[in-house]
């Protein structure tokens, strides 16, 4: 963040009675520039571990409206999907052409996302962990 240093210049001309005062406001510069990667990083934090838009906005010292505006902007650019990720029940079917016995429990799963990226994880992971992985893979 850029800090603006305050300066007050007081110029008085006693003989003419002229008086000029220049004042520069002090404080932290509020206008920040955010790259698309930074915006995606902030957007990816919403909903993870129960985080709300308001809590993420407070953490990054921005308004909630910034997050909603960035979400629309990233959707227009095609960097974020229009739908939030959701988990759906899956059944593992036997491959009739395979000679491998799949009767045991599956320990790892690979999920291919609509953006072409894939993630792998253990079946014992919680829904929240899967959603977090999906959001990270979509935002990266």
Backbone as a chain_set.jsonl record, in Angstrom:
{"seq": "XXXXXXXXXXXXXXXXXXXXXXXXXXXXXXXXXXXXXXXXXXXXXXXXXXXXXXXXXXXXXXXXXXXXXXXXXXXXXXXXXXXXXXXXXXXXXXXXXXXXXXXXXXXXXXXXXXXXXXXXXXXXXXXXXXXXXXXXXXXX", "coords": {"N": [[0.826, -1.168, 0.0], [0.418, 2.235, -0.67], [1.599, 5.024, 1.073], [0.493, 8.221, 1.733], [2.037, 11.223, 2.404], [1.321, 13.84, 4.601], [1.221, 17.333, 3.997], [1.403, 20.672, 4.96], [1.316, 23.882, 3.858], [1.811, 27.102, 4.758], [1.437, 30.235, 3.717], [1.928, 33.477, 4.35], [1.42, 36.87, 3.703], [2.08, 39.555, 5.276], [2.122, 42.286, 4.735], [0.446, 42.745, 2.495], [-1.771, 41.469, 3.284], [-2.448, 39.112, 2.182], [-3.204, 35.668, 2.121], [-2.359, 32.349, 1.846], [-3.071, 28.95, 1.829], [-2.053, 25.679, 1.604], [-3.06, 22.405, 1.598], [-2.436, 19.028, 2.007], [-3.996, 15.973, 2.06], [-3.604, 13.349, 4.435], [-2.874, 9.864, 4.776], [-3.652, 6.406, 4.021], [-3.364, 5.259, 0.74], [-6.236, 4.413, -0.996], [-7.082, 3.3, -3.402], [-6.654, 0.408, -5.103], [-5.027, -1.868, -7.291], [-6.015, -4.87, -8.711], [-4.929, -7.927, -9.888], [-6.09, -10.394, -12.298], [-5.462, -12.945, -11.33], [-5.182, -12.457, -8.573], [-7.793, -11.66, -7.978], [-9.19, -14.027, -8.594], [-8.103, -15.683, -6.664], [-9.129, -14.541, -4.305], [-11.872, -14.896, -4.817], [-11.967, -17.671, -4.83], [-11.822, -18.307, -2.166], [-14.266, -17.937, -1.019], [-16.887, -19.608, 0.512], [-15.356, -21.797, 1.219], [-14.694, -23.899, 3.857], [-16.901, -22.824, 5.171], [-16.716, -20.074, 4.872], [-17.953, -16.798, 4.328], [-19.125, -14.36, 1.901], [-19.037, -11.843, 3.06], [-17.19, -12.21, 5.194], [-14.839, -12.818, 3.822], [-14.538, -10.469, 2.352], [-14.095, -8.624, 4.434], [-11.653, -9.633, 5.401], [-9.916, -9.048, 3.307], [-10.118, -6.363, 3.151], [-12.029, -5.113, 1.469], [-15.124, -4.283, -0.25], [-18.237, -6.13, -0.105], [-19.5, -5.908, -2.489], [-17.402, -5.677, -4.309], [-16.547, -8.341, -4.53], [-18.811, -9.593, -5.668], [-18.918, -8.18, -8.053], [-16.415, -8.848, -9.192], [-16.826, -11.569, -9.519], [-18.817, -11.608, -11.516], [-17.322, -10.371, -13.562], [-15.218, -12.239, -13.947], [-16.691, -14.397, -14.833], [-17.641, -13.401, -17.268], [-15.238, -13.284, -18.627], [-14.735, -15.913, -18.808], [-13.311, -17.276, -16.905], [-14.334, -18.283, -14.579], [-16.803, -20.614, -13.711], [-20.359, -20.555, -14.419], [-21.88, -21.887, -12.649], [-21.887, -22.984, -9.286], [-19.634, -25.386, -7.881], [-20.888, -28.641, -7.346], [-21.497, -31.6, -5.512], [-22.265, -34.803, -6.637], [-23.973, -37.945, -6.322], [-22.171, -40.93, -7.096], [-21.894, -43.939, -8.86], [-19.845, -46.751, -9.13], [-19.248, -48.545, -11.915], [-18.859, -51.825, -13.223], [-16.364, -52.635, -15.593], [-17.031, -54.206, -18.488], [-15.17, -55.193, -20.285], [-12.853, -55.559, -18.957], [-10.513, -57.612, -17.224], [-9.856, -57.329, -14.64], [-10.44, -57.604, -11.167], [-12.752, -55.714, -9.495], [-14.006, -55.753, -7.084], [-13.292, -54.956, -4.549], [-12.938, -52.227, -2.141], [-12.833, -48.89, -3.364], [-10.117, -46.732, -3.205], [-8.994, -44.36, -4.136], [-9.982, -41.567, -6.155], [-10.371, -40.06, -9.32], [-11.194, -36.962, -10.644], [-12.368, -35.3, -13.44], [-12.482, -32.048, -14.48], [-14.628, -29.511, -15.974], [-13.018, -27.616, -17.17], [-10.896, -29.015, -18.112], [-8.899, -29.709, -16.354], [-7.743, -32.058, -13.897], [-8.378, -33.694, -10.792], [-7.226, -35.603, -8.02], [-8.096, -37.696, -5.341], [-8.61, -39.134, -2.072], [-11.228, -41.427, -1.31], [-12.175, -41.165, 1.201], [-12.214, -38.519, 1.851], [-13.817, -35.522, 3.022], [-16.902, -33.864, 1.985], [-16.538, -31.096, 2.028], [-13.764, -30.882, 1.741], [-13.451, -31.914, -0.855], [-14.907, -29.987, -2.329], [-13.321, -27.762, -1.843], [-10.915, -28.537, -3.106], [-11.841, -28.696, -5.758], [-12.552, -26.027, -6.246], [-10.051, -24.806, -6.005], [-8.684, -26.012, -8.127], [-10.193, -25.03, -10.253], [-9.72, -22.32, -10.056], [-7.014, -22.02, -10.356]], "CA": [[0.0, 0.0, 0.0], [1.148, 3.49, -0.738], [1.246, 5.964, 2.129], [0.612, 9.611, 1.319], [2.519, 12.03, 3.52], [0.599, 15.116, 4.656], [2.028, 18.543, 3.981], [0.638, 21.911, 5.047], [2.164, 25.046, 3.584], [1.089, 28.317, 5.133], [2.179, 31.379, 3.197], [1.241, 34.72, 4.726], [2.085, 38.114, 3.339], [1.499, 40.478, 6.247], [1.98, 43.645, 4.212], [-0.703, 42.806, 1.593], [-2.901, 40.788, 3.898], [-2.737, 37.893, 1.445], [-2.991, 34.454, 2.881], [-2.576, 31.131, 1.064], [-2.832, 27.739, 2.603], [-2.142, 24.457, 0.831], [-3.144, 21.263, 2.504], [-2.493, 17.714, 1.365], [-4.56, 15.016, 3.008], [-2.723, 12.237, 4.764], [-3.534, 8.575, 4.96], [-3.283, 5.311, 3.147], [-4.022, 5.318, -0.559], [-7.265, 3.383, -0.985], [-7.301, 2.684, -4.703], [-5.704, -0.672, -5.356], [-5.205, -2.599, -8.543], [-6.023, -6.309, -8.472], [-4.779, -8.735, -11.099], [-7.085, -11.466, -12.397], [-5.051, -14.032, -10.437], [-5.521, -12.062, -7.206], [-9.251, -11.706, -7.864], [-9.581, -15.434, -8.56], [-7.695, -16.204, -5.368], [-10.123, -14.07, -3.333], [-13.136, -15.569, -5.133], [-11.84, -19.077, -4.475], [-11.905, -18.474, -0.719], [-15.673, -17.865, -0.61], [-17.54, -20.904, 0.645], [-14.451, -22.819, 1.732], [-14.782, -24.004, 5.32], [-17.989, -21.987, 5.666], [-16.428, -18.639, 4.729], [-18.975, -16.051, 3.611], [-18.645, -13.229, 1.104], [-18.738, -10.749, 3.998], [-15.957, -12.472, 5.955], [-13.708, -12.697, 2.889], [-14.399, -9.039, 2.052], [-13.436, -7.995, 5.593], [-10.272, -10.092, 5.48], [-9.111, -8.392, 2.271], [-10.399, -4.928, 3.252], [-12.785, -4.682, 0.299], [-16.557, -4.403, 0.0], [-18.861, -7.336, -0.651], [-19.812, -5.615, -3.885], [-16.216, -6.017, -5.108], [-16.539, -9.783, -4.784], [-19.87, -9.889, -6.631], [-18.507, -7.587, -9.334], [-15.322, -9.669, -9.714], [-17.404, -12.841, -9.949], [-19.429, -11.36, -12.838], [-16.228, -10.094, -14.499], [-14.503, -13.478, -14.246], [-17.6, -15.218, -15.644], [-17.612, -12.843, -18.631], [-13.945, -13.65, -19.219], [-14.68, -17.373, -18.906], [-12.352, -17.805, -15.931], [-15.105, -18.903, -13.509], [-18.028, -21.188, -14.267], [-21.583, -19.908, -13.989], [-22.476, -22.669, -11.572], [-21.004, -23.395, -8.2], [-19.433, -26.832, -7.923], [-21.705, -29.42, -6.434], [-21.167, -33.007, -5.503], [-23.388, -35.676, -6.991], [-23.64, -39.347, -6.022], [-21.57, -41.653, -8.211], [-21.778, -45.385, -8.714], [-18.751, -47.283, -9.939], [-19.75, -49.687, -12.678], [-17.853, -52.766, -13.698], [-15.997, -52.54, -17.0], [-17.204, -55.576, -18.981], [-14.025, -55.626, -21.085], [-11.684, -55.694, -18.093], [-10.381, -58.859, -16.482], [-9.467, -56.976, -13.282], [-11.502, -57.709, -10.167], [-12.969, -54.434, -8.813], [-14.977, -55.984, -6.012], [-12.824, -54.328, -3.318], [-13.252, -50.82, -1.978], [-12.023, -47.929, -4.117], [-9.456, -45.849, -2.258], [-8.725, -43.066, -4.758], [-10.87, -41.184, -7.246], [-9.906, -38.957, -10.156], [-12.313, -36.187, -11.171], [-11.976, -34.412, -14.529], [-13.343, -30.867, -14.45], [-15.046, -29.0, -17.281], [-11.932, -26.818, -17.749], [-9.857, -29.93, -18.562], [-8.02, -30.101, -15.259], [-8.232, -33.197, -13.128], [-7.912, -33.771, -9.41], [-7.291, -36.95, -7.445], [-8.192, -37.676, -3.892], [-9.081, -40.352, -1.411], [-12.677, -41.485, -1.154], [-12.502, -40.848, 2.59], [-12.232, -37.07, 2.041], [-15.15, -34.958, 3.26], [-17.443, -33.049, 0.899], [-15.914, -29.771, 2.09], [-12.423, -31.005, 1.173], [-13.61, -32.056, -2.31], [-15.314, -28.682, -2.876], [-12.143, -26.886, -1.794], [-10.015, -28.968, -4.179], [-12.443, -28.317, -7.034], [-12.412, -24.562, -6.402], [-8.633, -24.491, -6.23], [-8.342, -26.433, -9.495], [-10.861, -24.138, -11.19], [-9.167, -20.972, -9.954], [-5.578, -22.019, -10.698]], "C": [[0.872, 1.232, 0.0], [0.662, 4.411, 0.366], [1.496, 7.37, 1.619], [1.003, 10.423, 2.541], [1.841, 13.388, 3.461], [1.552, 16.293, 4.74], [1.086, 19.737, 4.081], [1.611, 23.056, 4.842], [1.328, 26.278, 3.881], [1.936, 29.506, 4.682], [1.363, 32.63, 3.529], [2.078, 35.901, 4.269], [1.429, 39.205, 4.175], [1.265, 41.863, 5.657], [0.753, 43.761, 3.309], [-1.953, 42.182, 2.214], [-3.299, 39.516, 3.147], [-2.404, 36.669, 2.302], [-3.292, 33.267, 1.97], [-2.242, 29.936, 1.944], [-3.044, 26.543, 1.684], [-2.144, 23.296, 1.803], [-3.282, 19.984, 1.684], [-2.97, 16.727, 2.416], [-3.59, 13.854, 3.224], [-3.533, 10.957, 4.888], [-3.055, 7.561, 3.955], [-4.056, 5.451, 1.841], [-4.993, 4.146, -0.667], [-7.436, 2.679, -2.322], [-6.219, 1.647, -4.952], [-6.022, -1.302, -6.693], [-5.066, -4.078, -8.241], [-5.866, -7.011, -9.808], [-5.879, -9.791, -11.125], [-6.746, -12.621, -11.465], [-5.403, -13.718, -8.978], [-7.034, -12.125, -6.983], [-9.742, -13.149, -7.763], [-9.231, -16.071, -7.222], [-8.706, -15.811, -4.285], [-11.449, -14.791, -3.558], [-13.11, -17.032, -4.709], [-11.958, -19.34, -2.984], [-13.347, -18.474, -0.213], [-16.261, -19.271, -0.582], [-16.654, -22.006, 1.187], [-14.476, -22.761, 3.255], [-15.815, -23.042, 5.904], [-17.755, -20.491, 5.571], [-17.517, -17.973, 3.897], [-18.336, -14.936, 2.798], [-18.232, -12.095, 2.042], [-17.427, -10.978, 4.74], [-14.722, -12.355, 5.061], [-13.462, -11.232, 2.543], [-13.7, -8.323, 3.201], [-11.96, -8.365, 5.654], [-9.368, -9.351, 4.487], [-9.355, -6.888, 2.201], [-11.012, -4.389, 1.952], [-14.271, -4.799, 0.64], [-17.073, -5.72, -0.574], [-19.147, -7.14, -2.14], [-18.616, -5.903, -4.802], [-16.246, -7.492, -5.493], [-17.603, -10.151, -5.814], [-19.504, -9.361, -8.022], [-17.394, -8.406, -9.971], [-15.849, -10.998, -10.227], [-18.04, -12.692, -11.335], [-18.352, -11.137, -13.898], [-15.503, -11.38, -14.907], [-15.38, -14.432, -15.066], [-17.619, -14.729, -17.084], [-16.332, -13.24, -19.359], [-13.795, -15.163, -19.377], [-13.706, -18.008, -17.929], [-13.031, -18.495, -14.753], [-16.384, -19.431, -14.135], [-19.247, -20.463, -13.705], [-22.247, -20.642, -12.835], [-21.444, -22.967, -10.514], [-20.811, -24.897, -8.288], [-20.362, -27.52, -6.936], [-21.332, -30.877, -6.573], [-22.421, -33.816, -5.804], [-22.994, -37.108, -6.667], [-23.132, -40.062, -7.28], [-21.567, -43.14, -7.882], [-20.668, -45.856, -9.63], [-19.249, -48.551, -10.603], [-18.588, -50.565, -13.096], [-17.597, -52.525, -15.178], [-16.073, -53.95, -17.581], [-16.013, -56.083, -19.784], [-12.79, -55.886, -20.237], [-11.704, -57.03, -17.362], [-10.044, -58.6, -15.01], [-10.669, -57.067, -12.352], [-11.603, -56.386, -9.411], [-13.928, -54.581, -7.642], [-14.562, -55.342, -4.693], [-13.225, -52.865, -3.263], [-12.297, -49.958, -2.806], [-11.422, -46.958, -3.119], [-9.196, -44.469, -2.825], [-9.662, -42.847, -5.934], [-10.21, -40.047, -8.01], [-11.138, -38.291, -10.756], [-11.763, -35.26, -12.244], [-12.984, -33.273, -14.572], [-13.642, -30.382, -15.86], [-13.962, -28.152, -17.951], [-10.75, -27.682, -18.194], [-8.893, -30.373, -17.479], [-8.611, -31.3, -14.535], [-7.636, -33.145, -11.728], [-8.081, -35.213, -8.935], [-7.349, -36.813, -5.936], [-8.699, -38.991, -3.358], [-10.6, -40.29, -1.256], [-13.108, -41.129, 0.266], [-12.551, -39.345, 2.862], [-13.664, -36.585, 2.226], [-15.603, -34.145, 2.043], [-16.777, -31.681, 0.863], [-14.502, -29.806, 1.489], [-12.489, -31.136, -0.35], [-13.974, -30.717, -2.945], [-14.124, -27.737, -2.899], [-11.148, -27.244, -2.904], [-10.54, -28.54, -5.551], [-12.289, -26.823, -7.269], [-10.971, -24.165, -6.666], [-8.25, -24.843, -7.661], [-9.007, -25.536, -10.541], [-10.223, -22.759, -11.201], [-7.715, -20.911, -10.432], [-5.349, -21.82, -12.184]], "O": [[1.942, 1.252, 0.608], [-0.542, 4.563, 0.573], [2.583, 7.677, 1.129], [0.37, 10.32, 3.591], [1.787, 14.018, 2.404], [2.552, 16.258, 5.456], [0.085, 19.805, 3.367], [2.603, 23.184, 5.56], [0.254, 26.463, 3.308], [3.022, 29.744, 5.212], [0.247, 32.806, 3.041], [3.298, 35.917, 4.434], [0.363, 39.715, 3.829], [0.312, 42.543, 6.037], [0.073, 44.786, 3.349], [-3.061, 42.36, 1.708], [-4.337, 38.916, 3.424], [-1.454, 36.662, 3.085], [-4.373, 33.195, 1.386], [-1.264, 29.932, 2.69], [-4.096, 26.412, 1.06], [-1.321, 23.227, 2.716], [-4.127, 19.879, 0.796], [-2.423, 16.653, 3.516], [-2.864, 13.443, 2.319], [-4.748, 10.994, 5.083], [-2.168, 7.828, 3.144], [-5.256, 5.728, 1.843], [-4.6, 3.0, -0.449], [-7.905, 1.541, -2.351], [-5.031, 1.963, -5.006], [-7.16, -1.266, -7.16], [-4.109, -4.496, -7.589], [-6.595, -6.718, -10.756], [-6.522, -10.054, -10.109], [-7.644, -13.217, -10.87], [-5.861, -14.59, -8.239], [-7.498, -12.582, -5.938], [-10.607, -13.458, -6.944], [-9.979, -16.903, -6.709], [-9.09, -16.634, -3.455], [-12.08, -15.246, -2.604], [-14.129, -17.571, -4.276], [-12.172, -20.482, -2.575], [-13.623, -18.951, 0.887], [-16.14, -20.024, -1.548], [-17.159, -23.057, 1.58], [-14.3, -21.7, 3.854], [-15.628, -22.51, 6.998], [-18.523, -19.712, 6.136], [-17.952, -18.517, 2.883], [-17.164, -14.609, 2.979], [-17.196, -11.462, 1.837], [-16.637, -10.048, 4.902], [-13.684, -11.853, 5.492], [-12.314, -10.798, 2.452], [-12.81, -7.504, 2.971], [-11.114, -7.514, 5.927], [-8.209, -9.063, 4.783], [-8.856, -6.216, 1.298], [-10.584, -3.368, 1.414], [-14.636, -5.343, 1.682], [-16.427, -6.341, -1.418], [-19.05, -8.072, -2.938], [-18.799, -6.324, -5.944], [-16.0, -7.845, -6.646], [-17.337, -10.929, -6.731], [-19.754, -10.017, -9.033], [-17.423, -8.639, -11.179], [-15.383, -11.502, -11.248], [-17.836, -13.529, -12.214], [-18.459, -11.655, -15.01], [-15.21, -11.579, -16.086], [-14.871, -15.187, -15.895], [-17.612, -15.533, -18.016], [-16.346, -13.499, -20.562], [-12.846, -15.637, -20.002], [-13.315, -19.162, -18.107], [-12.376, -19.217, -14.002], [-16.98, -18.776, -14.99], [-19.175, -19.836, -12.649], [-23.08, -20.076, -12.128], [-20.269, -23.177, -10.812], [-21.714, -25.615, -8.719], [-20.588, -27.031, -5.829], [-20.901, -31.323, -7.636], [-23.5, -33.535, -5.28], [-21.815, -37.455, -6.727], [-23.615, -39.816, -8.386], [-21.27, -43.539, -6.756], [-20.563, -45.411, -10.773], [-19.626, -49.512, -9.932], [-17.47, -50.089, -13.296], [-18.529, -52.241, -15.931], [-15.27, -54.808, -17.214], [-15.86, -57.294, -19.949], [-11.784, -56.381, -20.745], [-12.754, -57.514, -16.94], [-9.955, -59.541, -14.221], [-11.776, -56.659, -12.705], [-10.644, -55.975, -8.757], [-14.591, -53.617, -7.257], [-15.395, -55.196, -3.799], [-13.784, -52.327, -4.219], [-11.111, -50.262, -2.928], [-12.135, -46.416, -2.274], [-9.178, -43.492, -2.076], [-10.078, -43.786, -6.613], [-9.569, -39.178, -7.419], [-12.013, -38.959, -11.305], [-10.81, -34.519, -12.001], [-14.188, -33.5, -14.686], [-12.991, -30.791, -16.821], [-13.98, -27.984, -19.17], [-9.718, -27.153, -18.607], [-8.142, -31.328, -17.678], [-9.821, -31.525, -14.557], [-6.541, -32.625, -11.514], [-8.964, -35.937, -9.394], [-6.731, -35.928, -5.345], [-9.16, -39.851, -4.109], [-11.173, -39.213, -1.091], [-14.277, -40.827, 0.504], [-12.888, -38.929, 3.97], [-14.603, -37.152, 1.668], [-14.795, -33.787, 1.186], [-16.484, -31.162, -0.214], [-14.094, -28.865, 0.807], [-11.679, -30.539, -1.058], [-13.416, -30.349, -3.979], [-13.936, -26.994, -3.863], [-10.604, -26.358, -3.563], [-9.777, -28.079, -6.399], [-11.936, -26.398, -8.369], [-10.709, -23.273, -7.474], [-7.571, -24.067, -8.334], [-8.436, -25.308, -11.607], [-10.187, -22.099, -12.24], [-7.247, -19.857, -10.863], [-4.204, -21.794, -12.634]]}, "num_chains": 1, "name": "protein.A"}
